[in-house]
Each structure stands twice: as structure tokens, then as C-alpha cells.
Short mmCIF file of C-alpha atoms in Angstrom, two decimals:
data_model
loop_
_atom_site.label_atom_id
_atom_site.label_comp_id
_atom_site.label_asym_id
_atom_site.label_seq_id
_atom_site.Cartn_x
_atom_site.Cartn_y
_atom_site.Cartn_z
CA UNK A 1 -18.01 -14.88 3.38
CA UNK A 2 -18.88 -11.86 2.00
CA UNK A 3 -16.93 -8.92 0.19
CA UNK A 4 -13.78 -7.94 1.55
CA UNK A 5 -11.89 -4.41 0.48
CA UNK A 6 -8.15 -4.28 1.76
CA UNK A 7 -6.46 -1.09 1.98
CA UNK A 8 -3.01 -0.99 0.84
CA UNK A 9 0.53 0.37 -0.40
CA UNK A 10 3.62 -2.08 -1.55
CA UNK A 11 5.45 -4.48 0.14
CA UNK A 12 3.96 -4.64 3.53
CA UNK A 13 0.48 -4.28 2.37
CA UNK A 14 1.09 -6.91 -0.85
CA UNK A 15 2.34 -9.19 1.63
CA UNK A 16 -1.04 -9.51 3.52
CA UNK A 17 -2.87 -8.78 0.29
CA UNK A 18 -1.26 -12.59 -1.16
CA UNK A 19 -2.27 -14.40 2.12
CA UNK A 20 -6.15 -13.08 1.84
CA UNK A 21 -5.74 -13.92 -1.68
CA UNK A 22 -5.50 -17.92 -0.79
CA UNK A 23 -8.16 -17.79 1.51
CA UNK A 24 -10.97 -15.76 -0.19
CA UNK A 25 -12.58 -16.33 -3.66
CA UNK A 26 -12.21 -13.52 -6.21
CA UNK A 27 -15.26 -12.17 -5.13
CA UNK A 28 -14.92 -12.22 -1.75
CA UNK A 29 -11.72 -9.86 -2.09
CA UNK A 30 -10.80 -6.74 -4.08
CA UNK A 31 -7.36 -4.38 -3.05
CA UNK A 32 -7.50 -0.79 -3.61
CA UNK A 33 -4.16 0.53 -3.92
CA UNK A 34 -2.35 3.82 -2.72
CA UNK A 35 -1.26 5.58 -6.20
CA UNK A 36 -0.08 9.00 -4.50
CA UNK A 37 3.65 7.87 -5.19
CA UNK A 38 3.12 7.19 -8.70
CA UNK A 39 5.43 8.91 -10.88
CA UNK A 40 7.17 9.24 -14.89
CA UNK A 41 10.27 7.39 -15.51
CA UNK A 42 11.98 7.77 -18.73
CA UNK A 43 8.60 8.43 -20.19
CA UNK A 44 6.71 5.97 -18.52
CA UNK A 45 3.94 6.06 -15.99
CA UNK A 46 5.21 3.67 -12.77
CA UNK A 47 2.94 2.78 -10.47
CA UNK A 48 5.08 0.96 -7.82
CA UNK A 49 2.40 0.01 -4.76
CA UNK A 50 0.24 -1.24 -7.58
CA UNK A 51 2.60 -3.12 -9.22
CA UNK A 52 4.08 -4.48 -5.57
CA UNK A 53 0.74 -6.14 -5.48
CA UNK A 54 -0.05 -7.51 -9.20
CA UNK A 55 3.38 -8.73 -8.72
CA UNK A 56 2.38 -10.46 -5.15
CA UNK A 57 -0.66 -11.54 -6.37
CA UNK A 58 0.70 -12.95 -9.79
CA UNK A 59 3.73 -14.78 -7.48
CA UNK A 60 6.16 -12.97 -9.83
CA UNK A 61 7.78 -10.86 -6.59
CA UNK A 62 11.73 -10.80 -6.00
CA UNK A 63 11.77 -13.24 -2.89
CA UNK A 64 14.88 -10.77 -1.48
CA UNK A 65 13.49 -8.00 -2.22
CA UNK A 66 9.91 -7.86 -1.50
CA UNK A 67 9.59 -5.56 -4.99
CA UNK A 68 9.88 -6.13 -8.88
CA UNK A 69 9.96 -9.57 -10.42
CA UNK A 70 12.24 -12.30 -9.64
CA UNK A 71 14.60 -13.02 -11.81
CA UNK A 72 14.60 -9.90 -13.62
CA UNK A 73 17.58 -8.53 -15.52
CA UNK A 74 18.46 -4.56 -15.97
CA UNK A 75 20.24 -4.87 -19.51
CA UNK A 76 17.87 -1.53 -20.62
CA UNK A 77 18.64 0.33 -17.34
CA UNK A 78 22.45 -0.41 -18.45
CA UNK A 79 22.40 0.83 -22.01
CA UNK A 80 19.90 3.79 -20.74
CA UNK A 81 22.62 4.69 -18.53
CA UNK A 82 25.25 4.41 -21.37
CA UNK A 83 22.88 6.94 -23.31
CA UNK A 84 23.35 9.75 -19.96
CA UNK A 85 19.78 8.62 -18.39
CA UNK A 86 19.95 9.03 -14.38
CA UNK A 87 18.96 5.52 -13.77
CA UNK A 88 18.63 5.77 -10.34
CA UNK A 89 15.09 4.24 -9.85
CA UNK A 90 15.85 0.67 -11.13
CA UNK A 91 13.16 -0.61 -13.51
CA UNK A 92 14.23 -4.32 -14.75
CA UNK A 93 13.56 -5.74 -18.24
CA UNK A 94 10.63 -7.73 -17.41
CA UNK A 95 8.67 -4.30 -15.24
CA UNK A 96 9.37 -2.32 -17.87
CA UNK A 97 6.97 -4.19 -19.96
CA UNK A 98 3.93 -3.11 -17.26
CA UNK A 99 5.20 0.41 -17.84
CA UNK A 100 5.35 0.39 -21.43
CA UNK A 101 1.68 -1.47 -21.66
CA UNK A 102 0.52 1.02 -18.85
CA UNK A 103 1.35 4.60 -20.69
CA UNK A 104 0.42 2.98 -23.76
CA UNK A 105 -3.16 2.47 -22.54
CA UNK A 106 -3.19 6.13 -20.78
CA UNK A 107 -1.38 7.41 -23.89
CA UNK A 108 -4.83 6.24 -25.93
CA UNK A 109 -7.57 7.44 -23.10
CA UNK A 110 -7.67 4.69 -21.11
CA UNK A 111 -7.84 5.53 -17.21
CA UNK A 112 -5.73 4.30 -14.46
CA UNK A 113 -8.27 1.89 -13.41
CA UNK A 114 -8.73 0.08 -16.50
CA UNK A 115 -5.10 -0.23 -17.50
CA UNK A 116 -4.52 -1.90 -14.06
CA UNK A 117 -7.59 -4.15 -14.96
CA UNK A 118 -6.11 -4.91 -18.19
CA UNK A 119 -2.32 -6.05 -16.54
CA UNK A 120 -4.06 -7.86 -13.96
CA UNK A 121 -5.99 -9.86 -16.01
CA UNK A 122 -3.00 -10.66 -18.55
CA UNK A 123 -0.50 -11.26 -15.46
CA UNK A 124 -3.93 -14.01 -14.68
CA UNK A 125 -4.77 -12.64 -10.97
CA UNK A 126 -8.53 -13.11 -10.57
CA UNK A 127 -9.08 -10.25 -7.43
CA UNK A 128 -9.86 -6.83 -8.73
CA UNK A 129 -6.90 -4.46 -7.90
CA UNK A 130 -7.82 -0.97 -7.71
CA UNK A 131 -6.02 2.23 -8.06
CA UNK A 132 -7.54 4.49 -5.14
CA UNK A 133 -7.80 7.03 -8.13
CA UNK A 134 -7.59 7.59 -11.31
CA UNK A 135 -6.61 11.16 -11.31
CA UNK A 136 -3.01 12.62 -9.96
CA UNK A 137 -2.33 12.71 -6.36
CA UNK A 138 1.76 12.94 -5.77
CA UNK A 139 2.94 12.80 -2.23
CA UNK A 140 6.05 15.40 -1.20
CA UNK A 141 8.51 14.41 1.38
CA UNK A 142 8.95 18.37 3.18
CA UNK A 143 12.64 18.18 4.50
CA UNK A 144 14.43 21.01 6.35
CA UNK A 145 15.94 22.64 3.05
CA UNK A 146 13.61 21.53 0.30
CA UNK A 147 10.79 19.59 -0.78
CA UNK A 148 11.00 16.23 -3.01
CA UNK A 149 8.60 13.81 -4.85
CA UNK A 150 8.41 10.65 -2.78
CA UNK A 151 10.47 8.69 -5.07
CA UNK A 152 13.42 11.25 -4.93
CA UNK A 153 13.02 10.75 -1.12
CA UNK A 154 13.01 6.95 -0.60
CA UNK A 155 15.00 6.10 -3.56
CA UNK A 156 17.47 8.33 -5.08
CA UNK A 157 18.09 9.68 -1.38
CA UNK A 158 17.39 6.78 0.91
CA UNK A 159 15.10 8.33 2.85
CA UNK A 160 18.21 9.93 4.22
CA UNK A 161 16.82 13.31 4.65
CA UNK A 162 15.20 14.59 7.69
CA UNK A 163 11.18 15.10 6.92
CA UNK A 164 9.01 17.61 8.52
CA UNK A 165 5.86 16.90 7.02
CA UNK A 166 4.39 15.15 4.14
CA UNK A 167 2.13 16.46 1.70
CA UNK A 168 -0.11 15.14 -1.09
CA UNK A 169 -0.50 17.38 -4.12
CA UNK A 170 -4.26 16.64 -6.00
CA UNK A 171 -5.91 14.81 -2.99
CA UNK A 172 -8.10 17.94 -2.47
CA UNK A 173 -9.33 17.63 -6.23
CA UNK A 174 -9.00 14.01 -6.93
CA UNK A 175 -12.14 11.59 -6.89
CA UNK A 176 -11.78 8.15 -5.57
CA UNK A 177 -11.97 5.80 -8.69
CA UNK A 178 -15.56 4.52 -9.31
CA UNK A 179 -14.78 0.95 -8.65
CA UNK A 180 -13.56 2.31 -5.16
CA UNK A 181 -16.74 3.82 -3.94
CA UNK A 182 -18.43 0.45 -5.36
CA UNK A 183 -16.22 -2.04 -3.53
CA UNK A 184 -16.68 0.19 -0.60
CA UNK A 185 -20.42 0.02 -0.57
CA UNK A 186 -20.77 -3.99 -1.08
CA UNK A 187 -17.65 -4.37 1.33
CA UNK A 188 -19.21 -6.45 4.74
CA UNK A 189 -15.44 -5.46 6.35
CA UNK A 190 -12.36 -3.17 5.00
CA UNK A 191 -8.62 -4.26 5.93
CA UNK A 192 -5.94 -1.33 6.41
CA UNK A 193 -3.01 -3.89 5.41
CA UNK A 194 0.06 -3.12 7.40
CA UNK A 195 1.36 0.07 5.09
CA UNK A 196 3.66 3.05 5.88
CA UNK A 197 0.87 5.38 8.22
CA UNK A 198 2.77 8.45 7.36
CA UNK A 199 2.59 7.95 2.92
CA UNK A 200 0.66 4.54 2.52
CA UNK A 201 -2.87 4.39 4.15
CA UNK A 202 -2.92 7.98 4.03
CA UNK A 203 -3.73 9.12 0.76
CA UNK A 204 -6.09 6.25 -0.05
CA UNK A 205 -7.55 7.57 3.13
CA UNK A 206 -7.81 11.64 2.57
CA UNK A 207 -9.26 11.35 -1.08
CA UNK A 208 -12.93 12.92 -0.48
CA UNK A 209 -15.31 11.55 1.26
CA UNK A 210 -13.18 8.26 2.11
CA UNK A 211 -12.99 8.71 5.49
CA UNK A 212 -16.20 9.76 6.43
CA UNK A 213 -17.24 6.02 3.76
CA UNK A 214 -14.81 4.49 6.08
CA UNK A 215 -15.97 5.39 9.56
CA UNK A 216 -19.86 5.04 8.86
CA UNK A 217 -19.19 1.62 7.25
CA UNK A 218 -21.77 -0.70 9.04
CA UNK A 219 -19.04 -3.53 9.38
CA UNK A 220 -15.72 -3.82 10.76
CA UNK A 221 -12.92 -2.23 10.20
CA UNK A 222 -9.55 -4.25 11.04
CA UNK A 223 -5.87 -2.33 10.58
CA UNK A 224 -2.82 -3.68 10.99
CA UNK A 225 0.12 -2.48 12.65
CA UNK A 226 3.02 -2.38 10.18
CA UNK A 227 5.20 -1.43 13.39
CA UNK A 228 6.96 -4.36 15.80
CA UNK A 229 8.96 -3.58 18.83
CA UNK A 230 8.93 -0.01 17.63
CA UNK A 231 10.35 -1.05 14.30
CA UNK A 232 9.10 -0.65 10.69
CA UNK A 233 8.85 -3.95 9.08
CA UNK A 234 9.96 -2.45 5.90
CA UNK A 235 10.56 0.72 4.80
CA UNK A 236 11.41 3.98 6.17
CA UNK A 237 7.39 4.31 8.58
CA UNK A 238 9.31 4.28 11.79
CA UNK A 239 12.11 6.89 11.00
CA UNK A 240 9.07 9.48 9.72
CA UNK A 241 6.81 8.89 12.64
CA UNK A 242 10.18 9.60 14.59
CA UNK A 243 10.88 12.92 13.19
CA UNK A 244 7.05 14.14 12.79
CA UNK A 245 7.47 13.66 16.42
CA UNK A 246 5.11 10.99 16.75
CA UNK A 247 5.29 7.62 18.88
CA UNK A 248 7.17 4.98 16.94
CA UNK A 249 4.97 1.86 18.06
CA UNK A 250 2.14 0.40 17.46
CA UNK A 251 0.00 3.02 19.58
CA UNK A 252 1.41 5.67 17.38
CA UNK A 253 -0.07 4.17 14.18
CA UNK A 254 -3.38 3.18 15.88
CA UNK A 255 -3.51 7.03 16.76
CA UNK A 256 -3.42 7.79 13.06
CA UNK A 257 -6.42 5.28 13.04
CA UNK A 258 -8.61 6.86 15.88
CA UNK A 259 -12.54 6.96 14.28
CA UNK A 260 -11.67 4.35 11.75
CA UNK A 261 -10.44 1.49 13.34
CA UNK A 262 -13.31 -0.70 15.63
CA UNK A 263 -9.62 -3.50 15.66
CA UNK A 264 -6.56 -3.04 15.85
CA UNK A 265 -4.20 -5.70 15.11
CA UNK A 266 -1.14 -5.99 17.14
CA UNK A 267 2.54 -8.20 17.36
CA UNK A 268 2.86 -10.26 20.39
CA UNK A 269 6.23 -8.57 20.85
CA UNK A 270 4.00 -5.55 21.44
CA UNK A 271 1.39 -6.85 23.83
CA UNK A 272 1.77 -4.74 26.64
CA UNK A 273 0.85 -2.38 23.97
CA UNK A 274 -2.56 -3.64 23.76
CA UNK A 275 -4.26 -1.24 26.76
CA UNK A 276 -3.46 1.93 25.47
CA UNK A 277 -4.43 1.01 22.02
CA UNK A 278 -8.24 -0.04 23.77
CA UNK A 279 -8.19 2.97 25.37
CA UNK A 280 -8.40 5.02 21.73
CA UNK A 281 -11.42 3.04 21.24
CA UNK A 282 -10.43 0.09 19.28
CA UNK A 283 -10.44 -3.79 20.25
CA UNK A 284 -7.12 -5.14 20.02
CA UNK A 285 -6.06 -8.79 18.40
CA UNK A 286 -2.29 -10.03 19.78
CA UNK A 287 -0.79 -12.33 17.21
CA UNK A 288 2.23 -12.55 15.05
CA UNK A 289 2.54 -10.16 12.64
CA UNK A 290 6.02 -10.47 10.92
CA UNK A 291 5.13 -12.33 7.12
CA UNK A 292 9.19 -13.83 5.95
CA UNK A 293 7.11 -16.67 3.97
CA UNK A 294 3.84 -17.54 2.74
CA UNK A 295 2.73 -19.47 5.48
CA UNK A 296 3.27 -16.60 7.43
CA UNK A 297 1.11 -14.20 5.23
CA UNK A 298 -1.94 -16.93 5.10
CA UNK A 299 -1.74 -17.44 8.65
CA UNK A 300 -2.21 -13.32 9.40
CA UNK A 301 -5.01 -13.46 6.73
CA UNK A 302 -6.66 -16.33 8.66
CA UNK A 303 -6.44 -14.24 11.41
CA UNK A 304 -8.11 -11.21 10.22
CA UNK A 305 -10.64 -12.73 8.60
CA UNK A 306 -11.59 -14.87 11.27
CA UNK A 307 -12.05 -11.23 13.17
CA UNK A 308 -14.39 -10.11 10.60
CA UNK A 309 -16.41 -13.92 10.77
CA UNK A 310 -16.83 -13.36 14.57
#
């Protein structure tokens, strides 16, 4: 087996991310990671896709909660709040010490990339994770009265307000991190892990010059739907597609995939699905897609890469 470059945001992706990691070597797989909903918390750089998967990849995540580290405690969050800090995007004890070390090493000139390099390798995961860039790329959520950063959307408001379009602020400037374009040209296949379509896979995708890396790539290209009898998995994908006016199924995300895709990865809950999807120009693979444990996420990963191996 040859290189492998997966494609991915947080939970969803991280999820398929762990099951590749038990069935290819180090070198066989590196993750590059959306950083467009990056953002500064109390002073500190979070980078919560990329720390979904170091956390997945270390086995450190909350079991309930996909995110953060299991077992962590939120004594700091308490006293903050005590102090008069809005604490409303919860950072526990244990993640706050990736934040800290992270805008320590930017604080003293060290990029994105290689502070990620550095926490992966003292968290001991052996695959390279990648920040798609190491320059600022912030995706807005455009609602009908006023425009927020994505974590004021999904966290402090719950995705509760209506979106009409999304936005990401730098992608027009940013470069693709070096290690990026690298992984991309050794890659034999590239993985779009089962991420929101509407703020995941997106940004990763519309940095320059990714797309057009992406559909000349001499191997395959395999995404996977994140969508299941017209449900999101996780997260708030299916209520954006719904109000950007776009099919909530697995057809609608394979649209967003039309020119990049050659498969097309599918739930058997959604088989009758599978026509349509051929129809945009992909092949389709029916199996099951929903990951609740770790047998689960090996047995997708299995799956895929026996797609690329064929």
C-alpha cells in the first residue's frame, strides 16, 4: 500500500481518520485537517477539527461526546467564569494544555504546521496530521440579520440561526501548507472523510489550486457521505444543506463533489440512492456507514481502502 491523504474536519472525519489509522502504517497515511474554524479563546489559538483528530488518533476522545478528552475536568473554565470570562466555548483542563503549548509555539514564530507536528508527536501519534494551512482562513455563518464566526454559530448559538450562505474569509490569499501540496503529490488515493459539505471539506478544498491538485490526481478519489437517511451523522450538515436549499441526502453532498469524486461512498439505508449519484459521474460503494465503536470505524476504513487496492 502506498500513500494515503484523508481529507477531513472533527468528529465525523476523526472517526474514519482512527479506523485508517489501524490499518495503514504511518507512512501509508497522513490527515490534512480543515483549520477555517479555528479561532482565539481567552488568548489562545484553538484549533478544534485538528485537535478532534490528535485526540482520535491519540485515543484520548470523550467516548459521549465525540470531542475533547475523556475524563476531562473544567475547574479553569469555572474560576474563568468567576473572573466575568464568557465561557461559553468549553475548553477542559487537560485541552487547555494543547492551547497553551499551541500559542506558545505561534507566539515564538513557529507555524501552524509545526506546532501541530510538535503536539502530535508528544500526544505519541505516528501519522502526520496536517493543518490545510498555515495562514488564516475563518469561515462566517451569513444568517438573515447578521453574520457570525463559525464558533459563535455552532456553539454559543446552536446552530440555531437560519444560514444563507457561508463564507470563508483568507481562502482567496491563503496557501495550502507545504506539507499539503507534498502529501498530495506522493498520495496513490485521497479520502474526503465523511465531514460537514457545507464548512468541513470545503475550505480544505477552495484553498488555491486544491481542487484543480485534486481532480487531476492520477489515482482515486473516494468521499464519503457524512449524510444517512437524509440525516447528518453529527453536527448541524443536514440543517445547512436544508436552508441553502440544497438536497439533504447523500446525492446532495455527492453534488458538492461533482469533478472530484471518481467514488462515492454510500449507507445501505440510502441505496436506492446509488443511481443518481452514478449518474454525476461517480461509482458508488453501498455499505454501512454509521461508526458508534471502533469496530465500526476499522471496518469503513477496510472498506475504503480495499476501493483504492482494487
Amino acid at each position: 500500500m502506498h500513500k494515503v491523504i484523508a481529507l477531513a474536519g472533527g468528529v465525523g472525519g476523526a472517526k474514519l481518520v482512527f479506523g485508517l489509522s489501524k490499518i495503514l502504517k504511518p507512512q501509508e497515511l497522513s490527515v490534512v485537517v480543515n483549520t477555517a474554524d479555528d479561532d482565539m479563546f481567552h488568548g489562545l489559538h484553538v484549533s478544534p477539527d485538528v485537535d478532534t483528530v490528535m485526540y482520535a488518533l491519540a485515543g484520548l476522545t470523550n467516548k459521549t461526546t465525540g470531542w475533547g478528552i475523556e475524563g476531562d475536568t473544567f475547574i479553569t473554565l469555572s474560576a474563568l467564569q468567576r473572573l466575568g470570562e464568557d465561557t461559553w466555548f468549553q475548553l477542559g483542563d487537560l485541552d487547555l494544555a494543547t492551547h497553551i503549548k499551541r500559542t506558545s509555539m505561534l507566539n515564538n514564530g513557529k507555524s501552524l504546521t509545526e506546532a501541530t507536528q510538535n503536539l502530535s508527536k508528544s500526544l505519541g501519534i505516528l501519522h502526520d496530521v496536517i493543518p490545510m494551512s498555515d495562514d488564516p482562513v475563518k469561515t462566517i455563518a451569513i444568517t438573515e440579520t447578521e453574520e457570525l464566526d463559525f464558533q459563535d454559530y455552532f456553539v454559543r448559538q446552536k446552530c440555531e440561526p437560519v444560514i444563507k450562505g457561508v463564507r470563508f474569509d483568507g481562502i482567496n490569499t491563503a496557501k495550502p501548507s507545504q506539507q499539503f501540496i507534498d502529501n498530495m503529490s506522493q498520495s496513490e488515493a485521497i479520502i474526503i472523510c465523511p465531514s460537514n459539505p457545507v464548512v468541513s471539506i470545503p475550505p480544505i478544498i477552495e484553498l488555491p489550486g486544491i481542487k484543480e491538485l485534486i481532480s487531476n490526481h492520477p489515482g482515486k478519489t473516494i468521499g464519503v457521505s457524512p449524510i444517512v437517511s437524509k440525516q447528518a451523522l453529527k453536527g448541524p450538515a443536514a440543517k445547512m444543506m436544508r436552508e441553502l436549499q440544497e438536497d439533504v441526502s447523500s446525492i446532495g453532498v455527492a453534488k458538492r463533489y461533482v469533478g472530484i469524486c471518481d467514488w462515492f461512498v454510500i449507507d445501505k439505508a440510502d441505496s436506492e440512492e446509488a443511481g443518481a449519484i452514478e449518474k454525476l459521474g461517480m461509482n458508488v460503494h453501498i455499505t454501512s456507514t454509521i461508526m458508534n465503536s471502533s469496530e465500526d470505524k476499522i471496518s469503513l476504513a477496510n472498506e475504503v481502502v480495499n476501493l483504492i487496492k482494487n
